């Protein structure tokens, strides 16, 4: 009798598949994570090498914030693979997978809070913007990431998931406004309009892909399965992080003077008064 009693918890545990088991049994899903660990590792080595001769203060700040993008990424993807930042959620009524236990890589949304501000810091410095605009872009971006995490995690009601999606998108609009309206003018004054223009288009298009993928993926309408959703984010990450950072660093390493002498737009507008 004692043996049967002891055996019971095991039976209960086996009825629900854990997130780690889901990951272990799905090669396509785990490959979407391993691909980024490998690429982030290569990007780190390459970026350290590319920055070896950068020595003016502003160019070095751009360089270190860009380097932090793959550094955060390798930590983020390792945490997902280790099982630390993944889980399963029971979706609320209304969701396509209501009542089912759904794989949730919530660590992805968490670590955007640390990686995306680095991208914006690098872009803002490149545009020679002022502290107020830089602060606005970064804090609104953090707001976007944290409320995006809430959208992914909330299971009280389906409506609440989309409410947080809406709040996150409102924060995102502020970031888009700064990228599309404010910083291009600053970059023109700083003499970095060309490279800023290229990186702005790349950033805006790729970043728009994330909320679209969220809406279509498992967290939202669940039109895409878990592995496809994960590959979607991994693909966007590869372009929005490593390709973006490579283009930025290549330019900074070759045009250090332009970055070093770029006027701060605060100083520039004060001078114009
Ligand atoms: C979410 C869902 C809620 C609405 C919005 C989102 C936007 C996410 C973005 C993420 C960008 C991530 C990047 C990561 C690279 O390290 C949270 C998906 C607006 C824009 C660039």
mmCIF file of C-alpha atoms and ligand atoms in Angstrom:
data_model
loop_
_atom_site.group_PDB
_atom_site.id
_atom_site.type_symbol
_atom_site.label_atom_id
_atom_site.label_comp_id
_atom_site.label_asym_id
_atom_site.label_seq_id
_atom_site.Cartn_x
_atom_site.Cartn_y
_atom_site.Cartn_z
ATOM 1 C CA UNK A 1 0.000 0.000 0.000
ATOM 2 C CA UNK A 2 2.855 2.341 0.889
ATOM 3 C CA UNK A 3 4.441 1.649 -2.468
ATOM 4 C CA UNK A 4 1.288 2.582 -4.372
ATOM 5 C CA UNK A 5 0.941 5.797 -2.368
ATOM 6 C CA UNK A 6 4.521 6.719 -3.166
ATOM 7 C CA UNK A 7 4.027 5.925 -6.823
ATOM 8 C CA UNK A 8 1.030 8.212 -7.241
ATOM 9 C CA UNK A 9 2.793 11.592 -7.553
ATOM 10 C CA UNK A 10 4.802 10.191 -10.435
ATOM 11 C CA UNK A 11 1.647 9.259 -12.284
ATOM 12 C CA UNK A 12 0.343 12.796 -11.809
ATOM 13 C CA UNK A 13 3.571 14.374 -13.016
ATOM 14 C CA UNK A 14 3.627 12.284 -16.162
ATOM 15 C CA UNK A 15 0.223 13.492 -17.348
ATOM 16 C CA UNK A 16 1.568 16.963 -18.130
ATOM 17 C CA UNK A 17 4.491 17.513 -20.488
ATOM 18 C CA UNK A 18 6.956 20.030 -19.107
ATOM 19 C CA UNK A 19 8.398 22.861 -21.190
ATOM 20 C CA UNK A 20 11.826 21.214 -21.048
ATOM 21 C CA UNK A 21 10.377 17.972 -22.452
ATOM 22 C CA UNK A 22 8.604 19.848 -25.230
ATOM 23 C CA UNK A 23 11.905 21.504 -26.129
ATOM 24 C CA UNK A 24 13.811 18.221 -25.940
ATOM 25 C CA UNK A 25 11.337 16.437 -28.227
ATOM 26 C CA UNK A 26 11.136 19.164 -30.853
ATOM 27 C CA UNK A 27 14.356 19.437 -32.861
ATOM 28 C CA UNK A 28 13.069 22.230 -35.088
ATOM 29 C CA UNK A 29 12.187 24.275 -32.013
ATOM 30 C CA UNK A 30 15.492 23.749 -30.246
ATOM 31 C CA UNK A 31 17.418 24.418 -33.478
ATOM 32 C CA UNK A 32 15.803 27.878 -33.580
ATOM 33 C CA UNK A 33 17.475 28.598 -30.251
ATOM 34 C CA UNK A 34 20.846 26.922 -30.917
ATOM 35 C CA UNK A 35 21.203 28.861 -34.201
ATOM 36 C CA UNK A 36 21.196 32.098 -32.242
ATOM 37 C CA UNK A 37 23.635 30.892 -29.593
ATOM 38 C CA UNK A 38 26.084 30.058 -32.392
ATOM 39 C CA UNK A 39 25.551 33.310 -34.297
ATOM 40 C CA UNK A 40 25.692 35.460 -31.175
ATOM 41 C CA UNK A 41 29.003 33.805 -30.264
ATOM 42 C CA UNK A 42 30.462 34.519 -33.705
ATOM 43 C CA UNK A 43 29.111 38.080 -33.625
ATOM 44 C CA UNK A 44 30.769 38.738 -30.247
ATOM 45 C CA UNK A 45 34.182 37.610 -31.536
ATOM 46 C CA UNK A 46 33.801 39.552 -34.773
ATOM 47 C CA UNK A 47 32.637 42.744 -33.064
ATOM 48 C CA UNK A 48 35.455 42.693 -30.514
ATOM 49 C CA UNK A 49 37.868 42.386 -33.429
ATOM 50 C CA UNK A 50 36.165 45.147 -35.454
ATOM 51 C CA UNK A 51 36.346 47.558 -32.533
ATOM 52 C CA UNK A 52 40.016 46.937 -31.722
ATOM 53 C CA UNK A 53 41.159 50.354 -33.021
ATOM 54 C CA UNK A 54 38.187 52.480 -32.018
ATOM 55 C CA UNK A 55 39.368 54.952 -29.405
ATOM 56 C CA UNK A 56 37.375 58.175 -29.344
ATOM 57 C CA UNK A 57 34.900 58.280 -26.427
ATOM 58 C CA UNK A 58 31.660 58.548 -28.417
ATOM 59 C CA UNK A 59 32.636 55.883 -30.942
ATOM 60 C CA UNK A 60 33.619 53.590 -28.072
ATOM 61 C CA UNK A 61 30.252 54.114 -26.409
ATOM 62 C CA UNK A 62 28.486 53.177 -29.659
ATOM 63 C CA UNK A 63 30.766 50.176 -29.965
ATOM 64 C CA UNK A 64 30.155 48.850 -26.443
ATOM 65 C CA UNK A 65 26.393 49.323 -26.652
ATOM 66 C CA UNK A 66 26.389 47.469 -29.983
ATOM 67 C CA UNK A 67 28.555 44.690 -28.536
ATOM 68 C CA UNK A 68 26.057 44.291 -25.684
ATOM 69 C CA UNK A 69 23.379 43.236 -28.197
ATOM 70 C CA UNK A 70 24.924 39.791 -28.959
ATOM 71 C CA UNK A 71 26.133 39.524 -25.351
ATOM 72 C CA UNK A 72 22.564 39.823 -24.051
ATOM 73 C CA UNK A 73 21.448 37.523 -26.849
ATOM 74 C CA UNK A 74 23.799 34.655 -26.017
ATOM 75 C CA UNK A 75 22.711 34.855 -22.370
ATOM 76 C CA UNK A 76 19.052 35.006 -23.379
ATOM 77 C CA UNK A 77 19.170 32.011 -25.727
ATOM 78 C CA UNK A 78 21.248 29.964 -23.261
ATOM 79 C CA UNK A 79 18.663 30.653 -20.570
ATOM 80 C CA UNK A 80 15.868 29.497 -22.910
ATOM 81 C CA UNK A 81 17.778 26.312 -23.818
ATOM 82 C CA UNK A 82 18.616 25.520 -20.207
ATOM 83 C CA UNK A 83 14.924 25.559 -19.335
ATOM 84 C CA UNK A 84 15.328 28.435 -16.892
ATOM 85 C CA UNK A 85 13.170 30.945 -18.810
ATOM 86 C CA UNK A 86 10.614 28.697 -20.495
ATOM 87 C CA UNK A 87 7.365 27.300 -19.141
ATOM 88 C CA UNK A 88 3.901 26.182 -20.066
ATOM 89 C CA UNK A 89 0.768 28.324 -19.721
ATOM 90 C CA UNK A 90 -2.860 27.308 -19.753
ATOM 91 C CA UNK A 91 -4.531 29.593 -22.257
ATOM 92 C CA UNK A 92 -7.821 31.303 -21.264
ATOM 93 C CA UNK A 93 -11.201 30.865 -22.954
ATOM 94 C CA UNK A 94 -11.286 32.645 -26.304
ATOM 95 C CA UNK A 95 -7.736 31.717 -27.250
ATOM 96 C CA UNK A 96 -7.461 29.181 -30.107
ATOM 97 C CA UNK A 97 -5.675 26.768 -27.743
ATOM 98 C CA UNK A 98 -7.939 27.464 -24.732
ATOM 99 C CA UNK A 99 -7.487 25.002 -21.901
ATOM 100 C CA UNK A 100 -4.370 23.489 -23.444
ATOM 101 C CA UNK A 101 -0.991 23.824 -21.878
ATOM 102 C CA UNK A 102 1.061 25.887 -24.313
ATOM 103 C CA UNK A 103 4.862 26.224 -24.524
ATOM 104 C CA UNK A 104 5.937 29.731 -23.504
ATOM 105 C CA UNK A 105 9.487 31.009 -24.091
ATOM 106 C CA UNK A 106 8.844 34.014 -21.836
ATOM 107 C CA UNK A 107 12.572 34.682 -21.389
ATOM 108 C CA UNK A 108 12.604 36.040 -24.951
ATOM 109 C CA UNK A 109 10.267 38.879 -24.024
ATOM 110 C CA UNK A 110 12.099 39.504 -20.785
ATOM 111 C CA UNK A 111 15.534 39.916 -22.352
ATOM 112 C CA UNK A 112 14.311 42.350 -25.036
ATOM 113 C CA UNK A 113 14.167 44.751 -22.070
ATOM 114 C CA UNK A 114 17.966 44.622 -21.989
ATOM 115 C CA UNK A 115 18.877 44.233 -25.672
ATOM 116 C CA UNK A 116 16.595 46.738 -27.422
ATOM 117 C CA UNK A 117 17.698 49.754 -25.308
ATOM 118 C CA UNK A 118 21.283 49.027 -26.447
ATOM 119 C CA UNK A 119 20.190 49.199 -30.087
ATOM 120 C CA UNK A 120 18.441 52.524 -29.450
ATOM 121 C CA UNK A 121 21.390 53.908 -27.492
ATOM 122 C CA UNK A 122 23.705 53.130 -30.391
ATOM 123 C CA UNK A 123 21.301 54.647 -32.935
ATOM 124 C CA UNK A 124 20.674 57.757 -30.833
ATOM 125 C CA UNK A 125 24.405 58.361 -30.361
ATOM 126 C CA UNK A 126 24.953 57.860 -34.074
ATOM 127 C CA UNK A 127 22.295 60.508 -34.758
ATOM 128 C CA UNK A 128 23.938 62.832 -32.215
ATOM 129 C CA UNK A 129 20.625 63.297 -30.426
ATOM 130 C CA UNK A 130 20.117 64.999 -27.056
ATOM 131 C CA UNK A 131 19.669 63.323 -23.676
ATOM 132 C CA UNK A 132 15.917 63.998 -23.429
ATOM 133 C CA UNK A 133 15.141 62.243 -26.708
ATOM 134 C CA UNK A 134 17.503 59.393 -25.901
ATOM 135 C CA UNK A 135 15.895 58.959 -22.481
ATOM 136 C CA UNK A 136 12.405 59.044 -24.017
ATOM 137 C CA UNK A 137 13.225 56.459 -26.677
ATOM 138 C CA UNK A 138 14.832 54.077 -24.177
ATOM 139 C CA UNK A 139 12.212 54.331 -21.424
ATOM 140 C CA UNK A 140 9.310 53.944 -23.869
ATOM 141 C CA UNK A 141 11.098 50.939 -25.353
ATOM 142 C CA UNK A 142 11.456 49.372 -21.898
ATOM 143 C CA UNK A 143 7.736 50.050 -21.381
ATOM 144 C CA UNK A 144 7.035 48.235 -24.644
ATOM 145 C CA UNK A 145 9.077 45.187 -23.609
ATOM 146 C CA UNK A 146 7.698 44.859 -20.073
ATOM 147 C CA UNK A 147 4.060 45.206 -21.151
ATOM 148 C CA UNK A 148 4.808 42.813 -24.025
ATOM 149 C CA UNK A 149 5.990 40.300 -21.413
ATOM 150 C CA UNK A 150 2.722 40.874 -19.530
ATOM 151 C CA UNK A 151 0.763 40.214 -22.754
ATOM 152 C CA UNK A 152 2.562 36.892 -23.148
ATOM 153 C CA UNK A 153 2.160 35.807 -19.517
ATOM 154 C CA UNK A 154 -1.346 36.915 -18.584
ATOM 155 C CA UNK A 155 -3.849 34.026 -18.544
ATOM 156 C CA UNK A 156 -6.734 35.566 -16.535
ATOM 157 C CA UNK A 157 -8.570 36.477 -19.707
ATOM 158 C CA UNK A 158 -8.027 36.521 -23.441
ATOM 159 C CA UNK A 159 -9.081 40.171 -23.622
ATOM 160 C CA UNK A 160 -6.423 41.120 -21.084
ATOM 161 C CA UNK A 161 -3.743 39.554 -23.293
ATOM 162 C CA UNK A 162 -4.754 41.849 -26.153
ATOM 163 C CA UNK A 163 -5.123 44.829 -23.795
ATOM 164 C CA UNK A 164 -1.452 44.472 -22.870
ATOM 165 C CA UNK A 165 -0.634 44.018 -26.545
ATOM 166 C CA UNK A 166 -2.350 47.390 -27.128
ATOM 167 C CA UNK A 167 -0.444 49.115 -24.312
ATOM 168 C CA UNK A 168 2.834 47.715 -25.582
ATOM 169 C CA UNK A 169 2.017 48.908 -29.109
ATOM 170 C CA UNK A 170 1.311 52.427 -27.786
ATOM 171 C CA UNK A 171 4.822 52.521 -26.285
ATOM 172 C CA UNK A 172 6.162 51.196 -29.576
ATOM 173 C CA UNK A 173 4.520 54.076 -31.475
ATOM 174 C CA UNK A 174 6.561 56.574 -29.453
ATOM 175 C CA UNK A 175 9.756 54.710 -30.349
ATOM 176 C CA UNK A 176 8.740 54.696 -34.033
ATOM 177 C CA UNK A 177 7.999 58.423 -33.909
ATOM 178 C CA UNK A 178 11.464 59.179 -32.525
ATOM 179 C CA UNK A 179 13.137 56.918 -35.091
ATOM 180 C CA UNK A 180 11.173 58.245 -38.067
ATOM 181 C CA UNK A 181 10.655 61.920 -37.204
ATOM 182 C CA UNK A 182 13.077 63.157 -34.553
ATOM 183 C CA UNK A 183 16.366 61.374 -35.153
ATOM 184 C CA UNK A 184 16.622 61.806 -38.941
ATOM 185 C CA UNK A 185 16.843 65.606 -38.406
ATOM 186 C CA UNK A 186 19.429 65.175 -35.670
ATOM 187 C CA UNK A 187 21.444 62.812 -37.885
ATOM 188 C CA UNK A 188 21.355 65.322 -40.760
ATOM 189 C CA UNK A 189 22.829 67.967 -38.431
ATOM 190 C CA UNK A 190 25.433 65.501 -37.188
ATOM 191 C CA UNK A 191 26.462 64.509 -40.728
ATOM 192 C CA UNK A 192 25.485 60.863 -40.243
ATOM 193 C CA UNK A 193 22.280 60.990 -42.330
ATOM 194 C CA UNK A 194 23.294 58.273 -44.827
ATOM 195 C CA UNK A 195 24.155 55.473 -42.426
ATOM 196 C CA UNK A 196 21.406 56.542 -40.031
ATOM 197 C CA UNK A 197 18.877 56.401 -42.889
ATOM 198 C CA UNK A 198 19.887 52.841 -43.793
ATOM 199 C CA UNK A 199 19.786 51.596 -40.203
ATOM 200 C CA UNK A 200 16.506 53.404 -39.526
ATOM 201 C CA UNK A 201 14.743 51.626 -42.424
ATOM 202 C CA UNK A 202 16.203 48.271 -41.368
ATOM 203 C CA UNK A 203 15.162 48.806 -37.747
ATOM 204 C CA UNK A 204 11.645 50.059 -38.434
ATOM 205 C CA UNK A 205 10.797 47.248 -40.876
ATOM 206 C CA UNK A 206 12.274 44.477 -38.734
ATOM 207 C CA UNK A 207 10.866 45.750 -35.440
ATOM 208 C CA UNK A 208 7.375 45.905 -36.992
ATOM 209 C CA UNK A 209 7.767 42.173 -37.663
ATOM 210 C CA UNK A 210 7.782 41.357 -33.917
ATOM 211 C CA UNK A 211 4.221 42.527 -33.037
ATOM 212 C CA UNK A 212 2.925 40.999 -36.307
ATOM 213 C CA UNK A 213 4.543 37.673 -35.404
ATOM 214 C CA UNK A 214 3.208 37.931 -31.857
ATOM 215 C CA UNK A 215 -0.322 38.455 -33.193
ATOM 216 C CA UNK A 216 -0.127 35.515 -35.618
ATOM 217 C CA UNK A 217 1.942 33.222 -33.375
ATOM 218 C CA UNK A 218 1.094 30.967 -30.452
ATOM 219 C CA UNK A 219 0.744 33.853 -27.985
ATOM 220 C CA UNK A 220 -1.917 35.605 -30.075
ATOM 221 C CA UNK A 221 -4.192 34.090 -32.731
ATOM 222 C CA UNK A 222 -2.162 30.833 -32.777
ATOM 223 C CA UNK A 223 -2.228 30.605 -36.579
ATOM 224 C CA UNK A 224 1.449 29.574 -36.431
ATOM 225 C CA UNK A 225 2.696 26.664 -34.319
ATOM 226 C CA UNK A 226 5.293 26.908 -31.563
ATOM 227 C CA UNK A 227 8.324 25.992 -33.705
ATOM 228 C CA UNK A 228 7.399 28.341 -36.578
ATOM 229 C CA UNK A 229 6.764 31.210 -34.148
ATOM 230 C CA UNK A 230 10.135 30.572 -32.524
ATOM 231 C CA UNK A 231 11.950 30.458 -35.885
ATOM 232 C CA UNK A 232 10.194 33.706 -36.794
ATOM 233 C CA UNK A 233 11.622 35.497 -33.757
ATOM 234 C CA UNK A 234 15.021 33.869 -34.244
ATOM 235 C CA UNK A 235 15.115 35.022 -37.884
ATOM 236 C CA UNK A 236 14.082 38.562 -36.968
ATOM 237 C CA UNK A 237 16.714 38.547 -34.209
ATOM 238 C CA UNK A 238 19.439 37.503 -36.634
ATOM 239 C CA UNK A 239 18.655 40.472 -38.902
ATOM 240 C CA UNK A 240 17.709 43.046 -36.252
ATOM 241 C CA UNK A 241 20.675 42.242 -34.013
ATOM 242 C CA UNK A 242 23.690 40.776 -35.795
ATOM 243 C CA UNK A 243 23.229 42.163 -39.311
ATOM 244 C CA UNK A 244 22.181 45.556 -37.915
ATOM 245 C CA UNK A 245 25.102 45.661 -35.480
ATOM 246 C CA UNK A 246 27.585 44.578 -38.146
ATOM 247 C CA UNK A 247 26.535 47.406 -40.499
ATOM 248 C CA UNK A 248 26.687 49.941 -37.685
ATOM 249 C CA UNK A 249 30.093 48.863 -36.399
ATOM 250 C CA UNK A 250 31.629 48.635 -39.847
ATOM 251 C CA UNK A 251 30.603 52.245 -40.437
ATOM 252 C CA UNK A 252 31.742 53.482 -37.023
ATOM 253 C CA UNK A 253 35.143 51.777 -37.368
ATOM 254 C CA UNK A 254 35.656 53.395 -40.763
ATOM 255 C CA UNK A 255 34.281 56.853 -39.908
ATOM 256 C CA UNK A 256 35.400 57.428 -36.384
ATOM 257 C CA UNK A 257 36.113 61.100 -37.050
ATOM 258 C CA UNK A 258 32.551 61.778 -38.173
ATOM 259 C CA UNK A 259 31.230 60.246 -34.951
ATOM 260 C CA UNK A 260 33.776 61.966 -32.722
ATOM 261 C CA UNK A 261 33.053 65.440 -34.096
ATOM 262 C CA UNK A 262 29.282 65.045 -34.513
ATOM 263 C CA UNK A 263 27.624 67.941 -32.688
ATOM 264 C CA UNK A 264 25.243 67.072 -29.905
ATOM 265 C CA UNK A 265 21.876 68.352 -31.098
ATOM 266 C CA UNK A 266 21.414 70.094 -27.716
ATOM 267 C CA UNK A 267 24.612 72.063 -28.294
ATOM 268 C CA UNK A 268 23.727 72.592 -31.941
ATOM 269 C CA UNK A 269 20.332 74.119 -31.239
ATOM 270 C CA UNK A 270 21.756 76.241 -28.424
ATOM 271 C CA UNK A 271 24.327 77.583 -30.862
ATOM 272 C CA UNK A 272 21.594 78.360 -33.384
ATOM 273 C CA UNK A 273 19.635 80.482 -30.882
HETATM 274 C C1 LIG B 1 5.503 42.673 -28.713
HETATM 275 C C2 LIG B 1 4.041 42.302 -28.419
HETATM 276 C C3 LIG B 1 3.247 43.420 -27.947
HETATM 277 C C4 LIG B 1 3.222 44.555 -28.929
HETATM 278 C C5 LIG B 1 4.571 44.910 -29.466
HETATM 279 C C6 LIG B 1 5.648 44.042 -29.375
HETATM 280 C C7 LIG B 1 6.933 44.516 -29.949
HETATM 281 C C8 LIG B 1 8.127 43.968 -29.853
HETATM 282 C C9 LIG B 1 9.336 44.433 -30.474
HETATM 283 C C10 LIG B 1 10.462 43.719 -30.209
HETATM 284 C C11 LIG B 1 11.754 43.944 -30.718
HETATM 285 C C12 LIG B 1 12.735 43.125 -30.375
HETATM 286 C C13 LIG B 1 14.083 43.174 -30.817
HETATM 287 C C14 LIG B 1 14.942 42.313 -30.238
HETATM 288 C C15 LIG B 1 16.317 42.225 -30.525
HETATM 289 O O1 LIG B 1 17.085 42.048 -29.620
HETATM 290 C C16 LIG B 1 6.262 42.664 -27.390
HETATM 291 C C17 LIG B 1 5.998 41.567 -29.613
HETATM 292 C C18 LIG B 1 4.686 46.262 -30.110
HETATM 293 C C19 LIG B 1 9.345 45.614 -31.356
HETATM 294 C C20 LIG B 1 14.529 44.137 -31.838
#
